[in-house]
Tab-separated table of C-alpha atoms and ligand atoms in Angstrom:
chain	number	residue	atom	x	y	z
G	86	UNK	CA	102.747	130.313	87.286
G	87	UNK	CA	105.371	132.963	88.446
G	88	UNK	CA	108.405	131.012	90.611
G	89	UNK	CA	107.732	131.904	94.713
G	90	UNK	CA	110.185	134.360	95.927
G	91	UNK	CA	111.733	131.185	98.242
G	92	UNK	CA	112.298	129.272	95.242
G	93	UNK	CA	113.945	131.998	93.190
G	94	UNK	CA	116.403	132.430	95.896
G	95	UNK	CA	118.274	129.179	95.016
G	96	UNK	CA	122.059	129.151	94.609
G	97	UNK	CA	124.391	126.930	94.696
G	98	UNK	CA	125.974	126.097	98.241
G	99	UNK	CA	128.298	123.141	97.819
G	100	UNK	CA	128.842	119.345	96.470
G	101	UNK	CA	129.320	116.201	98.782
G	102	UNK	CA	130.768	113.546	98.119
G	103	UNK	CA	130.644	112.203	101.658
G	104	UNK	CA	127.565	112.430	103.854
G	105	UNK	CA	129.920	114.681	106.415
G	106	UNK	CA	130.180	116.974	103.412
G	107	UNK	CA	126.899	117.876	103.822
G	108	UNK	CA	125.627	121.479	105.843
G	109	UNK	CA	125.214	120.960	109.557
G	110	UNK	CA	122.401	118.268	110.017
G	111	UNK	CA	119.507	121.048	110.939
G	112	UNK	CA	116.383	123.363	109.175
G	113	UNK	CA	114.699	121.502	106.636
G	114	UNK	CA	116.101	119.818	103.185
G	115	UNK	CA	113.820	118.420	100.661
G	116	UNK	CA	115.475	116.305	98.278
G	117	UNK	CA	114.971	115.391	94.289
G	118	UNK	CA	116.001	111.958	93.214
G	119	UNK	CA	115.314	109.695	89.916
G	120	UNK	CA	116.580	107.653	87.387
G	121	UNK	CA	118.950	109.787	85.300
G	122	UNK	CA	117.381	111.378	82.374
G	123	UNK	CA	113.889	111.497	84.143
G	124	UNK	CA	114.530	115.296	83.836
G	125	UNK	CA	115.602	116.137	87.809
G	126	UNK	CA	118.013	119.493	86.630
G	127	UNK	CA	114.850	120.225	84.563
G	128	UNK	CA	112.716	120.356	86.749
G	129	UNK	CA	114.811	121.771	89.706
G	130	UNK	CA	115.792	124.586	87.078
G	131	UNK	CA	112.260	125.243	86.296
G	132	UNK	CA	110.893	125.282	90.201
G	133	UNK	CA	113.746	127.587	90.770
G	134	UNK	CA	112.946	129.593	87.491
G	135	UNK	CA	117.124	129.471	87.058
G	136	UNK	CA	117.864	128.569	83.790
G	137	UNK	CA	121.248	127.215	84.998
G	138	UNK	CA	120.867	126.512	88.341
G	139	UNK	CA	121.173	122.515	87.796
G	140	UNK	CA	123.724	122.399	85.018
G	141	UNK	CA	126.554	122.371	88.559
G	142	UNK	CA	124.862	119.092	88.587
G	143	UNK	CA	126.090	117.781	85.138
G	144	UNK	CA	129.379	118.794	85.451
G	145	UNK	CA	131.628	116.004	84.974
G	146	UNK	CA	132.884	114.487	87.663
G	147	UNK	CA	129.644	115.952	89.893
G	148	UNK	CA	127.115	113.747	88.757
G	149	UNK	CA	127.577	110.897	91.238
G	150	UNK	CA	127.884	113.852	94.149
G	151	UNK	CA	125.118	115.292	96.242
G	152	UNK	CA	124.378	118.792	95.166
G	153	UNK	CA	123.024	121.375	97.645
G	154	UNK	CA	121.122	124.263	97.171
G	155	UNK	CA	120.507	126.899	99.176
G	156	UNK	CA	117.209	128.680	99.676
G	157	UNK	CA	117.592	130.452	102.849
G	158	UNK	CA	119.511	129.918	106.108
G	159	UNK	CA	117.136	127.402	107.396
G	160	UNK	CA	116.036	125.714	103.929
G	161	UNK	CA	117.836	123.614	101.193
G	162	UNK	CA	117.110	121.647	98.026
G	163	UNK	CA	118.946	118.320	97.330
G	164	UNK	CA	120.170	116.910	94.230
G	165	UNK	CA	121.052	113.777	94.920
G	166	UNK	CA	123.189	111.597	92.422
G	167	UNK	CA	120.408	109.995	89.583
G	168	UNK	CA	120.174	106.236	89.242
G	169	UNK	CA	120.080	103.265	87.261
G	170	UNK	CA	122.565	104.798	84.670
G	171	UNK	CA	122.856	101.633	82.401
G	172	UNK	CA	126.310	102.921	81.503
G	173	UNK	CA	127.959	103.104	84.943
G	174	UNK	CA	130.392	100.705	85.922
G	175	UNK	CA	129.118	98.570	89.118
G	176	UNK	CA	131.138	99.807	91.668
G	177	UNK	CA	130.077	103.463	90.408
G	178	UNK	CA	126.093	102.060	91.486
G	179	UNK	CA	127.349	100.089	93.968
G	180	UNK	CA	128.276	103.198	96.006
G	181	UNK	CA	126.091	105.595	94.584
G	182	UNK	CA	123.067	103.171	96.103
G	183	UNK	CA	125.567	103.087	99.417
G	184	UNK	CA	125.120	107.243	99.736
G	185	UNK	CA	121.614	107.651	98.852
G	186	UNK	CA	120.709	105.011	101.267
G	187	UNK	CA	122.991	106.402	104.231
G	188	UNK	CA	121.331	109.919	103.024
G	189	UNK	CA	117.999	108.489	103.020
G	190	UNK	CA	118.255	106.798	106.634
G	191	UNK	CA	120.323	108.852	108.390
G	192	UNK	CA	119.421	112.568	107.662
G	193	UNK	CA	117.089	114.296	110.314
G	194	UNK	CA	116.423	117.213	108.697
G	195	UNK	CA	115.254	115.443	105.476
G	196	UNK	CA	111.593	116.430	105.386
G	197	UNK	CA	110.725	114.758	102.211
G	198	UNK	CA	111.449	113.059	98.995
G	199	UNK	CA	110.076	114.088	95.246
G	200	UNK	CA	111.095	111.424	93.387
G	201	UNK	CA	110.694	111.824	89.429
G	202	UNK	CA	110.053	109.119	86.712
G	203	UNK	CA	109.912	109.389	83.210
G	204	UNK	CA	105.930	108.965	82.975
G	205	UNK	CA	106.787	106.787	80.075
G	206	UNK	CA	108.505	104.553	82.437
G	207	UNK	CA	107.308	104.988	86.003
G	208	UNK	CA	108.096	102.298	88.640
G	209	UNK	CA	111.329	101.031	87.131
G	210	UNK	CA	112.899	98.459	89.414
G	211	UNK	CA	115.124	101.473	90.905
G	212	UNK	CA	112.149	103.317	91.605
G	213	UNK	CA	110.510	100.863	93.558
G	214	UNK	CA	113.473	100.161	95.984
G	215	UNK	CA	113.915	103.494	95.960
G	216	UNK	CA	110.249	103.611	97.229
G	217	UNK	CA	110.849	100.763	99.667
G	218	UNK	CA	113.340	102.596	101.444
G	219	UNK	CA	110.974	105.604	101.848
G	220	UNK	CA	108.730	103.229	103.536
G	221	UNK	CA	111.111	101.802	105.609
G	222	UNK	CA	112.188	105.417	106.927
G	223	UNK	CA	108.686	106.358	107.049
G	224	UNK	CA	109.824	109.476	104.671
G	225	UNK	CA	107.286	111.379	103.122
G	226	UNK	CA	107.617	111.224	99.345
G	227	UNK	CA	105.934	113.106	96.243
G	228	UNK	CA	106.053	111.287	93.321
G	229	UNK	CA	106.314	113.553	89.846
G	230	UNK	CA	105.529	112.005	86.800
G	231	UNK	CA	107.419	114.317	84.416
G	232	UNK	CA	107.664	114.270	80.510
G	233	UNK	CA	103.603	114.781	80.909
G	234	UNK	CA	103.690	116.413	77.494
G	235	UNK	CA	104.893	113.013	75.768
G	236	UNK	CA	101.730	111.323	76.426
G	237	UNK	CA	98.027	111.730	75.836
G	238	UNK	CA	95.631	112.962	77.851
G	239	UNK	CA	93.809	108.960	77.728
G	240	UNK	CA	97.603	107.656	78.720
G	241	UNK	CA	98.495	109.610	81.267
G	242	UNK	CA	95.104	108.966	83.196
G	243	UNK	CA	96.012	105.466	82.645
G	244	UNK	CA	98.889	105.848	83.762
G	245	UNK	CA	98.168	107.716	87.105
G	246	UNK	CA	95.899	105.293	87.685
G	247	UNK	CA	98.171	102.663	88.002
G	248	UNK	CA	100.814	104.396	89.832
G	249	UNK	CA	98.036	105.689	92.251
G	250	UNK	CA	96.960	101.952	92.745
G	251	UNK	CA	100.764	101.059	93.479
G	252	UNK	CA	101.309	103.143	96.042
G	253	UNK	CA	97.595	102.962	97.768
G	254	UNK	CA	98.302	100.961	101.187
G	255	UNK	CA	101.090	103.905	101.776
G	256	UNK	CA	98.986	106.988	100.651
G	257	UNK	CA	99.577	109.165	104.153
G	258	UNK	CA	102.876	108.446	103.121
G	259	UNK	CA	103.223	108.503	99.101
G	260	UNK	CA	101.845	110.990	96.639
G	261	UNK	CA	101.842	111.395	92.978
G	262	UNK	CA	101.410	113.777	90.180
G	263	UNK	CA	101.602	114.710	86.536
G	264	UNK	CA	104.115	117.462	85.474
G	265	UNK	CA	106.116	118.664	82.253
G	266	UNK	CA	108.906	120.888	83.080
G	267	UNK	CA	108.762	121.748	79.477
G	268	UNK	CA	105.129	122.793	79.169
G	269	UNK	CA	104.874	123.908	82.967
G	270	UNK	CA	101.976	122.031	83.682
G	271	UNK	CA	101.966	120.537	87.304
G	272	UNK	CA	103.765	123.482	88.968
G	273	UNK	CA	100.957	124.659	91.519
G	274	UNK	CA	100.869	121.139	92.799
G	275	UNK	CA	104.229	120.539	93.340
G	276	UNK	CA	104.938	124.248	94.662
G	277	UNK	CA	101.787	123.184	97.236
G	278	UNK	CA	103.614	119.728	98.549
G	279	UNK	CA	107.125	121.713	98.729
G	280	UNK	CA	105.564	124.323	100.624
G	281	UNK	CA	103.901	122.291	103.080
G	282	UNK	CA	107.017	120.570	103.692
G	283	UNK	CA	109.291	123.722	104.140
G	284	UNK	CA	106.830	125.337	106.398
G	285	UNK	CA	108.770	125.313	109.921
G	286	UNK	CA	107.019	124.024	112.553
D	456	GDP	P1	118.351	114.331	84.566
D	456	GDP	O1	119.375	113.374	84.086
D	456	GDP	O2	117.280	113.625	85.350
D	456	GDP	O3	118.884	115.529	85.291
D	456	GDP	O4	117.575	114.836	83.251
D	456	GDP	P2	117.672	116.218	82.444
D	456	GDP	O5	117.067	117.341	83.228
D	456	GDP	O6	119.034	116.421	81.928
D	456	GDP	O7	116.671	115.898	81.247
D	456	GDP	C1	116.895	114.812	80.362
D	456	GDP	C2	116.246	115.118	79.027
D	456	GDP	O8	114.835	115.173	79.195
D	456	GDP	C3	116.660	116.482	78.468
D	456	GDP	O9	116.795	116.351	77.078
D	456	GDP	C4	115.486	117.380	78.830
D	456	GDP	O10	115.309	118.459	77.932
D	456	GDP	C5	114.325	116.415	78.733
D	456	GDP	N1	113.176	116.795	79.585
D	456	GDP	C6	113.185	117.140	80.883
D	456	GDP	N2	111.943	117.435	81.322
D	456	GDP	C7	111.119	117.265	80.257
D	456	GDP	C8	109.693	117.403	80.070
D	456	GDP	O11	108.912	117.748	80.954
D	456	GDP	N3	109.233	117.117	78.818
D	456	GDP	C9	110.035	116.713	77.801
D	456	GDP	N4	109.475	116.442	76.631
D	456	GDP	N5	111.366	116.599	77.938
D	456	GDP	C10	111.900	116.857	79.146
């Protein structure tokens, strides 16, 4: 489907490594988290329709920062740093896991959460404490099962299933879907949840 005008607007507004980095805590942010190599810059490239928009994100040195992206005055996208990078050294986690959290609990205008797993490998120990903390901050959060394409029709049912079940007792708060940012598939959905949660009030 063709990128919405809002989305198309992104640009680049700033990195944070600090938490009073970040834009004046008001309008709306909705932010994109996951394990790295889930495909988060994919995805936020392809919502955007900007080819490059994400690659600010993999410069070195910016990966364990929180990118921000504006799409208006009022409305921003947020990369935060990806997770459970077996690589990283365990201070590196330790204090990535010390900003998302603080970013998690403490930011009002946070309206929601799409967090993205490999559909290969959804609900990774990561995930699921990242999932718990939702709960505890009673954030909304979208789940996208990306890499769609890598699986058959029969496993990805299967899978959906199960990740459906998982989060059942917290489905006013907790919502999932299929996508492939390579084959485009899952875009109306996802456009529909992002929508809903940009929409002032
Ligand atoms: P990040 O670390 O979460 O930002 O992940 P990237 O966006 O860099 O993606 C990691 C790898 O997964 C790259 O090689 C992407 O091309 C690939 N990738 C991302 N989305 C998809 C998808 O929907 N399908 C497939 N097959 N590969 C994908």
């Amino acid at each position: 489907m063709n990128t919405p005008p809002v989305y198309q607007q992104a640009s680049f507004l700033l990195s944070a490594a600090k938490l009073d980095q970040l834009p004046t805590d008001e309008g709306i942010e909705v932010a994109f988290v996951g394990r790295s190599n889930a495909g988060k810059s994919t995805v936020l490239n392809r919502i955007t329709g900007q080819k490059r928009l994400a690659r600010t994100s993999k410069t070195p040195g910016r990966t364990q920062l929180i990118n921000v992206f504006q799409l208006d005055a009022d409305r921003r996208l947020i990369d935060l740093p990806g997770y459970g990078y077996a690589k990283a050294p365990l201070t590196l986690k330790k204090q990535w896991q010390y900003t998302l959290t603080r970013y998690l609990q403490t930011r009002q205008c946070l309206r929601g959460l799409v967090l993205l797993m490999d559909i290969r490998h959804p609900l990774k120990g990561s995930d699921q404490t990242m999932l718990q903390w939702a709960i505890e901050s009673q954030l909304s959060t979208h789940i996208l099962l990306n890499k769609a394409d890598k699986l058959k029709r029969m496993q990805i049912t299967k899978t959906l299933k199960a990740v459906n079940e998982y989060i059942a007792p917290y489905s006013n708060l907790i919502s999932v879907q299929c996508f492939s940012a390579l084959k485009h598939s899952g875009e109306d959905e996802l456009y529909a949840v992002l929508n809903e949660w940009f929409k002032s009030e």
